[in-house]
mmCIF file with all atom_site columns, C-alpha atoms in Angstrom:
data_model
loop_
_atom_site.group_PDB
_atom_site.id
_atom_site.type_symbol
_atom_site.label_atom_id
_atom_site.label_alt_id
_atom_site.label_comp_id
_atom_site.label_asym_id
_atom_site.label_entity_id
_atom_site.label_seq_id
_atom_site.pdbx_PDB_ins_code
_atom_site.Cartn_x
_atom_site.Cartn_y
_atom_site.Cartn_z
_atom_site.occupancy
_atom_site.B_iso_or_equiv
_atom_site.pdbx_formal_charge
_atom_site.auth_seq_id
_atom_site.auth_comp_id
_atom_site.auth_asym_id
_atom_site.auth_atom_id
_atom_site.pdbx_PDB_model_num
ATOM 1   C CA . MET X 1 1   ? 16.028  -14.848 -10.256 1.00 92.00 ? 360 MET X CA 1
ATOM 2   C CA . THR X 1 2   ? 17.335  -13.060 -6.766  1.00 95.00 ? 361 THR X CA 1
ATOM 3   C CA . ARG X 1 3   ? 15.695  -12.802 -3.066  1.00 96.00 ? 362 ARG X CA 1
ATOM 4   C CA . ALA X 1 4   ? 15.147  -9.251  -4.224  1.00 97.00 ? 363 ALA X CA 1
ATOM 5   C CA . GLN X 1 5   ? 13.307  -10.020 -7.349  1.00 97.00 ? 364 GLN X CA 1
ATOM 6   C CA . ARG X 1 6   ? 10.842  -12.916 -5.738  1.00 97.00 ? 365 ARG X CA 1
ATOM 7   C CA . LEU X 1 7   ? 10.361  -9.367  -3.134  1.00 97.00 ? 366 LEU X CA 1
ATOM 8   C CA . ALA X 1 8   ? 10.080  -7.301  -5.660  1.00 98.00 ? 367 ALA X CA 1
ATOM 9   C CA . GLU X 1 9   ? 7.774   -9.961  -7.720  1.00 97.00 ? 368 GLU X CA 1
ATOM 10  C CA . SER X 1 10  ? 5.111   -9.920  -4.218  1.00 97.00 ? 369 SER X CA 1
ATOM 11  C CA . ILE X 1 11  ? 4.611   -5.941  -4.009  1.00 97.00 ? 370 ILE X CA 1
ATOM 12  C CA . GLU X 1 12  ? 3.889   -5.824  -7.360  1.00 97.00 ? 371 GLU X CA 1
ATOM 13  C CA . ARG X 1 13  ? 1.529   -9.316  -6.732  1.00 96.00 ? 372 ARG X CA 1
ATOM 14  C CA . SER X 1 14  ? -0.480  -7.409  -4.301  1.00 96.00 ? 373 SER X CA 1
ATOM 15  C CA . MET X 1 15  ? -1.197  -5.061  -6.145  1.00 96.00 ? 374 MET X CA 1
ATOM 16  C CA . SER X 1 16  ? -2.286  -7.073  -9.262  1.00 95.00 ? 375 SER X CA 1
ATOM 17  C CA . GLY X 1 17  ? -2.437  -10.710 -7.764  1.00 93.00 ? 376 GLY X CA 1
ATOM 18  C CA . PRO X 1 18  ? -2.341  -13.177 -8.048  1.00 91.00 ? 377 PRO X CA 1
ATOM 19  C CA . MET X 1 19  ? -2.297  -13.243 -4.612  1.00 88.00 ? 378 MET X CA 1
ATOM 20  C CA . TRP X 1 20  ? -3.079  -17.051 -3.323  1.00 86.00 ? 379 TRP X CA 1
ATOM 21  C CA . HIS X 1 21  ? -6.178  -15.381 -0.579  1.00 87.00 ? 380 HIS X CA 1
ATOM 22  C CA . GLY X 1 22  ? -8.037  -13.965 -2.500  1.00 88.00 ? 381 GLY X CA 1
ATOM 23  C CA . PRO X 1 23  ? -7.801  -10.846 -4.659  1.00 94.00 ? 382 PRO X CA 1
ATOM 24  C CA . SER X 1 24  ? -5.180  -8.499  -5.419  1.00 96.00 ? 383 SER X CA 1
ATOM 25  C CA . LEU X 1 25  ? -5.696  -4.614  -4.090  1.00 97.00 ? 384 LEU X CA 1
ATOM 26  C CA . ALA X 1 26  ? -6.016  -4.008  -8.282  1.00 97.00 ? 385 ALA X CA 1
ATOM 27  C CA . ASP X 1 27  ? -9.063  -6.911  -8.203  1.00 96.00 ? 386 ASP X CA 1
ATOM 28  C CA . LEU X 1 28  ? -10.948 -5.153  -4.463  1.00 97.00 ? 387 LEU X CA 1
ATOM 29  C CA . LEU X 1 29  ? -11.113 -2.057  -6.589  1.00 98.00 ? 388 LEU X CA 1
ATOM 30  C CA . GLY X 1 30  ? -10.921 -2.282  -10.305 1.00 95.00 ? 389 GLY X CA 1
ATOM 31  C CA . ASP X 1 31  ? -15.497 -2.019  -9.823  1.00 95.00 ? 390 ASP X CA 1
ATOM 32  C CA . VAL X 1 32  ? -15.486 0.435   -6.632  1.00 97.00 ? 391 VAL X CA 1
ATOM 33  C CA . PRO X 1 33  ? -16.831 3.582   -8.194  1.00 97.00 ? 392 PRO X CA 1
ATOM 34  C CA . HIS X 1 34  ? -15.752 7.012   -6.668  1.00 97.00 ? 393 HIS X CA 1
ATOM 35  C CA . ALA X 1 35  ? -18.488 7.698   -4.457  1.00 97.00 ? 394 ALA X CA 1
ATOM 36  C CA . ASP X 1 36  ? -18.699 3.948   -2.500  1.00 97.00 ? 395 ASP X CA 1
ATOM 37  C CA . ALA X 1 37  ? -15.206 4.402   -2.209  1.00 98.00 ? 396 ALA X CA 1
ATOM 38  C CA . ALA X 1 38  ? -15.442 8.258   -0.233  1.00 97.00 ? 397 ALA X CA 1
ATOM 39  C CA . ALA X 1 39  ? -19.029 6.282   1.921   1.00 96.00 ? 398 ALA X CA 1
ATOM 40  C CA . ARG X 1 40  ? -18.712 4.883   5.516   1.00 94.00 ? 399 ARG X CA 1
ATOM 41  C CA . PRO X 1 41  ? -20.613 2.252   5.425   1.00 92.00 ? 400 PRO X CA 1
ATOM 42  C CA . VAL X 1 42  ? -19.157 1.352   8.712   1.00 91.00 ? 401 VAL X CA 1
ATOM 43  C CA . ARG X 1 43  ? -19.714 4.292   11.330  1.00 89.00 ? 402 ARG X CA 1
ATOM 44  C CA . SER X 1 44  ? -16.341 3.754   13.153  1.00 90.00 ? 403 SER X CA 1
ATOM 45  C CA . ALA X 1 45  ? -13.787 2.388   10.254  1.00 94.00 ? 404 ALA X CA 1
ATOM 46  C CA . HIS X 1 46  ? -12.277 4.176   7.401   1.00 97.00 ? 405 HIS X CA 1
ATOM 47  C CA . SER X 1 47  ? -13.247 4.286   3.955   1.00 98.00 ? 406 SER X CA 1
ATOM 48  C CA . ILE X 1 48  ? -12.353 2.321   1.143   1.00 98.00 ? 407 ILE X CA 1
ATOM 49  C CA . TRP X 1 49  ? -10.963 5.608   -0.602  1.00 98.00 ? 408 TRP X CA 1
ATOM 50  C CA . GLU X 1 50  ? -8.387  6.416   3.149   1.00 98.00 ? 409 GLU X CA 1
ATOM 51  C CA . LEU X 1 51  ? -7.169  3.077   3.356   1.00 98.00 ? 410 LEU X CA 1
ATOM 52  C CA . VAL X 1 52  ? -5.925  3.900   -0.513  1.00 98.00 ? 411 VAL X CA 1
ATOM 53  C CA . LEU X 1 53  ? -4.135  6.969   0.521   1.00 98.00 ? 412 LEU X CA 1
ATOM 54  C CA . HIS X 1 54  ? -3.066  5.539   3.463   1.00 98.00 ? 413 HIS X CA 1
ATOM 55  C CA . THR X 1 55  ? -1.391  2.052   1.781   1.00 98.00 ? 414 THR X CA 1
ATOM 56  C CA . THR X 1 56  ? -0.142  4.169   -1.028  1.00 98.00 ? 415 THR X CA 1
ATOM 57  C CA . SER X 1 57  ? 1.348   6.819   1.644   1.00 98.00 ? 416 SER X CA 1
ATOM 58  C CA . TRP X 1 58  ? 3.184   3.963   3.705   1.00 98.00 ? 417 TRP X CA 1
ATOM 59  C CA . THR X 1 59  ? 4.402   2.608   0.378   1.00 98.00 ? 418 THR X CA 1
ATOM 60  C CA . GLU X 1 60  ? 5.737   5.729   -0.695  1.00 98.00 ? 419 GLU X CA 1
ATOM 61  C CA . ILE X 1 61  ? 7.301   5.078   3.206   1.00 98.00 ? 420 ILE X CA 1
ATOM 62  C CA . ALA X 1 62  ? 8.719   2.448   2.647   1.00 98.00 ? 421 ALA X CA 1
ATOM 63  C CA . ARG X 1 63  ? 9.846   3.376   -0.851  1.00 98.00 ? 422 ARG X CA 1
ATOM 64  C CA . GLN X 1 64  ? 12.304  6.825   0.160   1.00 97.00 ? 423 GLN X CA 1
ATOM 65  C CA . ARG X 1 65  ? 13.409  4.375   3.172   1.00 97.00 ? 424 ARG X CA 1
ATOM 66  C CA . LEU X 1 66  ? 15.524  2.075   1.266   1.00 97.00 ? 425 LEU X CA 1
ATOM 67  C CA . ALA X 1 67  ? 18.361  5.476   1.031   1.00 94.00 ? 426 ALA X CA 1
ATOM 68  C CA . PRO X 1 68  ? 21.119  5.256   3.134   1.00 92.00 ? 427 PRO X CA 1
ATOM 69  C CA . VAL X 1 69  ? 19.811  8.533   5.190   1.00 93.00 ? 428 VAL X CA 1
ATOM 70  C CA . GLU X 1 70  ? 16.961  7.948   7.769   1.00 94.00 ? 429 GLU X CA 1
ATOM 71  C CA . ALA X 1 71  ? 13.748  9.312   6.878   1.00 93.00 ? 430 ALA X CA 1
ATOM 72  C CA . PRO X 1 72  ? 11.889  11.973  8.707   1.00 93.00 ? 431 PRO X CA 1
ATOM 73  C CA . GLU X 1 73  ? 8.368   9.844   10.684  1.00 95.00 ? 432 GLU X CA 1
ATOM 74  C CA . PRO X 1 74  ? 5.739   10.563  8.661   1.00 96.00 ? 433 PRO X CA 1
ATOM 75  C CA . THR X 1 75  ? 3.043   12.739  10.090  1.00 96.00 ? 434 THR X CA 1
ATOM 76  C CA . PRO X 1 76  ? -0.001  12.083  10.948  1.00 96.00 ? 435 PRO X CA 1
ATOM 77  C CA . GLU X 1 77  ? -0.941  13.852  7.556   1.00 96.00 ? 436 GLU X CA 1
ATOM 78  C CA . GLN X 1 78  ? 1.097   11.605  5.885   1.00 96.00 ? 437 GLN X CA 1
ATOM 79  C CA . ASP X 1 79  ? 0.037   8.060   8.021   1.00 97.00 ? 438 ASP X CA 1
ATOM 80  C CA . TRP X 1 80  ? -3.835  9.015   6.966   1.00 97.00 ? 439 TRP X CA 1
ATOM 81  C CA . PRO X 1 81  ? -4.327  11.298  4.064   1.00 97.00 ? 440 PRO X CA 1
ATOM 82  C CA . PRO X 1 82  ? -7.291  13.517  4.444   1.00 96.00 ? 441 PRO X CA 1
ATOM 83  C CA . VAL X 1 83  ? -9.518  12.862  1.045   1.00 97.00 ? 442 VAL X CA 1
ATOM 84  C CA . GLY X 1 84  ? -10.193 16.308  -0.013  1.00 93.00 ? 443 GLY X CA 1
ATOM 85  C CA . ASP X 1 85  ? -11.583 16.326  -3.801  1.00 95.00 ? 444 ASP X CA 1
ATOM 86  C CA . THR X 1 86  ? -14.559 13.329  -4.043  1.00 96.00 ? 445 THR X CA 1
ATOM 87  C CA . SER X 1 87  ? -14.842 13.250  -8.249  1.00 98.00 ? 446 SER X CA 1
ATOM 88  C CA . ALA X 1 88  ? -14.375 10.391  -9.585  1.00 98.00 ? 447 ALA X CA 1
ATOM 89  C CA . GLU X 1 89  ? -11.045 11.524  -11.954 1.00 98.00 ? 448 GLU X CA 1
ATOM 90  C CA . ALA X 1 90  ? -9.305  12.481  -8.175  1.00 98.00 ? 449 ALA X CA 1
ATOM 91  C CA . TRP X 1 91  ? -10.798 8.469   -7.109  1.00 98.00 ? 450 TRP X CA 1
ATOM 92  C CA . ARG X 1 92  ? -9.230  7.664   -11.176 1.00 98.00 ? 451 ARG X CA 1
ATOM 93  C CA . ALA X 1 93  ? -5.718  9.270   -9.949  1.00 98.00 ? 452 ALA X CA 1
ATOM 94  C CA . ALA X 1 94  ? -5.997  7.610   -6.000  1.00 98.00 ? 453 ALA X CA 1
ATOM 95  C CA . VAL X 1 95  ? -5.783  4.676   -7.499  1.00 98.00 ? 454 VAL X CA 1
ATOM 96  C CA . GLN X 1 96  ? -3.086  5.034   -10.587 1.00 98.00 ? 455 GLN X CA 1
ATOM 97  C CA . ARG X 1 97  ? -1.127  6.701   -7.603  1.00 98.00 ? 456 ARG X CA 1
ATOM 98  C CA . LEU X 1 98  ? -0.823  3.194   -5.678  1.00 98.00 ? 457 LEU X CA 1
ATOM 99  C CA . LYS X 1 99  ? -0.483  1.467   -8.446  1.00 98.00 ? 458 LYS X CA 1
ATOM 100 C CA . ASP X 1 100 ? 2.865   2.987   -9.342  1.00 98.00 ? 459 ASP X CA 1
ATOM 101 C CA . ALA X 1 101 ? 4.294   3.334   -5.512  1.00 98.00 ? 460 ALA X CA 1
ATOM 102 C CA . HIS X 1 102 ? 3.743   -0.646  -5.294  1.00 98.00 ? 461 HIS X CA 1
ATOM 103 C CA . ARG X 1 103 ? 5.636   -0.714  -9.320  1.00 98.00 ? 462 ARG X CA 1
ATOM 104 C CA . ASP X 1 104 ? 8.469   2.083   -7.727  1.00 98.00 ? 463 ASP X CA 1
ATOM 105 C CA . LEU X 1 105 ? 8.860   0.330   -4.949  1.00 98.00 ? 464 LEU X CA 1
ATOM 106 C CA . ALA X 1 106 ? 9.391   -2.899  -6.700  1.00 98.00 ? 465 ALA X CA 1
ATOM 107 C CA . ALA X 1 107 ? 11.193  -2.219  -9.303  1.00 98.00 ? 466 ALA X CA 1
ATOM 108 C CA . ASP X 1 108 ? 13.507  -0.197  -6.243  1.00 98.00 ? 467 ASP X CA 1
ATOM 109 C CA . VAL X 1 109 ? 13.789  -3.468  -4.246  1.00 98.00 ? 468 VAL X CA 1
ATOM 110 C CA . ALA X 1 110 ? 14.547  -5.680  -7.465  1.00 98.00 ? 469 ALA X CA 1
ATOM 111 C CA . GLU X 1 111 ? 17.791  -3.420  -7.491  1.00 97.00 ? 470 GLU X CA 1
ATOM 112 C CA . LEU X 1 112 ? 18.814  -4.438  -4.147  1.00 98.00 ? 471 LEU X CA 1
ATOM 113 C CA . SER X 1 113 ? 21.456  -6.715  -3.007  1.00 97.00 ? 472 SER X CA 1
ATOM 114 C CA . ASP X 1 114 ? 21.550  -9.401  -0.402  1.00 97.00 ? 473 ASP X CA 1
ATOM 115 C CA . ALA X 1 115 ? 23.867  -7.337  1.631   1.00 97.00 ? 474 ALA X CA 1
ATOM 116 C CA . ALA X 1 116 ? 21.111  -3.443  1.397   1.00 97.00 ? 475 ALA X CA 1
ATOM 117 C CA . LEU X 1 117 ? 17.622  -6.543  2.217   1.00 97.00 ? 476 LEU X CA 1
ATOM 118 C CA . LYS X 1 118 ? 19.902  -7.040  5.450   1.00 97.00 ? 477 LYS X CA 1
ATOM 119 C CA . ALA X 1 119 ? 20.689  -3.987  6.244   1.00 97.00 ? 478 ALA X CA 1
ATOM 120 C CA . ARG X 1 120 ? 19.325  -1.984  8.605   1.00 97.00 ? 479 ARG X CA 1
ATOM 121 C CA . VAL X 1 121 ? 16.122  1.046   7.316   1.00 97.00 ? 480 VAL X CA 1
ATOM 122 C CA . ALA X 1 122 ? 18.035  3.362   8.445   1.00 96.00 ? 481 ALA X CA 1
ATOM 123 C CA . GLY X 1 123 ? 17.339  5.333   12.688  1.00 95.00 ? 482 GLY X CA 1
ATOM 124 C CA . LYS X 1 124 ? 15.227  1.712   12.313  1.00 96.00 ? 483 LYS X CA 1
ATOM 125 C CA . ASP X 1 125 ? 16.140  -1.644  14.680  1.00 96.00 ? 484 ASP X CA 1
ATOM 126 C CA . HIS X 1 126 ? 14.618  -3.805  11.402  1.00 97.00 ? 485 HIS X CA 1
ATOM 127 C CA . ALA X 1 127 ? 15.772  -4.903  8.383   1.00 97.00 ? 486 ALA X CA 1
ATOM 128 C CA . VAL X 1 128 ? 14.836  -3.411  5.342   1.00 98.00 ? 487 VAL X CA 1
ATOM 129 C CA . THR X 1 129 ? 13.720  -7.311  4.457   1.00 98.00 ? 488 THR X CA 1
ATOM 130 C CA . ALA X 1 130 ? 11.578  -6.753  7.476   1.00 98.00 ? 489 ALA X CA 1
ATOM 131 C CA . MET X 1 131 ? 10.348  -3.683  6.122   1.00 98.00 ? 490 MET X CA 1
ATOM 132 C CA . VAL X 1 132 ? 8.948   -4.850  2.688   1.00 98.00 ? 491 VAL X CA 1
ATOM 133 C CA . HIS X 1 133 ? 7.606   -8.251  4.165   1.00 98.00 ? 492 HIS X CA 1
ATOM 134 C CA . GLY X 1 134 ? 5.946   -5.288  5.641   1.00 98.00 ? 493 GLY X CA 1
ATOM 135 C CA . ILE X 1 135 ? 4.564   -3.241  3.240   1.00 98.00 ? 494 ILE X CA 1
ATOM 136 C CA . ILE X 1 136 ? 3.197   -6.270  1.942   1.00 97.00 ? 495 ILE X CA 1
ATOM 137 C CA . GLU X 1 137 ? 1.222   -7.684  4.638   1.00 97.00 ? 496 GLU X CA 1
ATOM 138 C CA . HIS X 1 138 ? -0.187  -4.426  5.199   1.00 97.00 ? 497 HIS X CA 1
ATOM 139 C CA . ASP X 1 139 ? -1.112  -4.614  1.317   1.00 97.00 ? 498 ASP X CA 1
ATOM 140 C CA . ALA X 1 140 ? -3.559  -7.474  2.547   1.00 96.00 ? 499 ALA X CA 1
ATOM 141 C CA . TYR X 1 141 ? -4.205  -6.223  6.323   1.00 97.00 ? 500 TYR X CA 1
ATOM 142 C CA . HIS X 1 142 ? -6.068  -3.170  4.361   1.00 97.00 ? 501 HIS X CA 1
ATOM 143 C CA . GLY X 1 143 ? -7.681  -5.146  1.406   1.00 97.00 ? 502 GLY X CA 1
ATOM 144 C CA . GLY X 1 144 ? -9.226  -7.273  4.147   1.00 96.00 ? 503 GLY X CA 1
ATOM 145 C CA . GLN X 1 145 ? -10.789 -4.333  5.356   1.00 97.00 ? 504 GLN X CA 1
ATOM 146 C CA . ILE X 1 146 ? -11.559 -3.120  1.700   1.00 98.00 ? 505 ILE X CA 1
ATOM 147 C CA . ALA X 1 147 ? -13.171 -6.173  0.465   1.00 97.00 ? 506 ALA X CA 1
ATOM 148 C CA . VAL X 1 148 ? -15.363 -6.266  4.049   1.00 96.00 ? 507 VAL X CA 1
ATOM 149 C CA . LEU X 1 149 ? -16.757 -2.401  3.216   1.00 97.00 ? 508 LEU X CA 1
ATOM 150 C CA . LYS X 1 150 ? -17.800 -3.519  -0.271  1.00 97.00 ? 509 LYS X CA 1
ATOM 151 C CA . ARG X 1 151 ? -19.754 -6.092  1.312   1.00 96.00 ? 510 ARG X CA 1
ATOM 152 C CA . ALA X 1 152 ? -20.999 -3.666  3.779   1.00 95.00 ? 511 ALA X CA 1
ATOM 153 C CA . LEU X 1 153 ? -21.889 -1.214  0.899   1.00 95.00 ? 512 LEU X CA 1
ATOM 154 C CA . GLU X 1 154 ? -23.483 -3.780  -0.719  1.00 91.00 ? 513 GLU X CA 1
ATOM 155 C CA . ALA X 1 155 ? -25.962 -4.665  1.571   1.00 84.00 ? 514 ALA X CA 1
#
């Protein structure tokens, strides 16, 4: 297995597991109803839904940044997309988009050469490998927030 394939596997595991530290994003989100996803059990925190949209957005941004040309900086709306429609269908679509984004990024990363992994992200001071590890870490960070919000909703 190549280094790129191992990284791709880690991206997929952050979404669908198994993870050594606890539940994957899919495990965390699988039983969250749309009303709970939109709720704010902690006033100063983002909702689960907002965290899903944010995590999806950065997974898609990372995929765009795999290209050899510099990608524009994300707008505030791309960084933290607004929820909008809070229907059950919209929630299912948001979770599916998160899964699709991870699958697509993992597929693209799996095809990278060692040289491409070591290369700098166009317009950035870090390597592609660092960005990919960052996505995996970002997933774990926001997954932890989702777990805390789920507990707050149960209280």
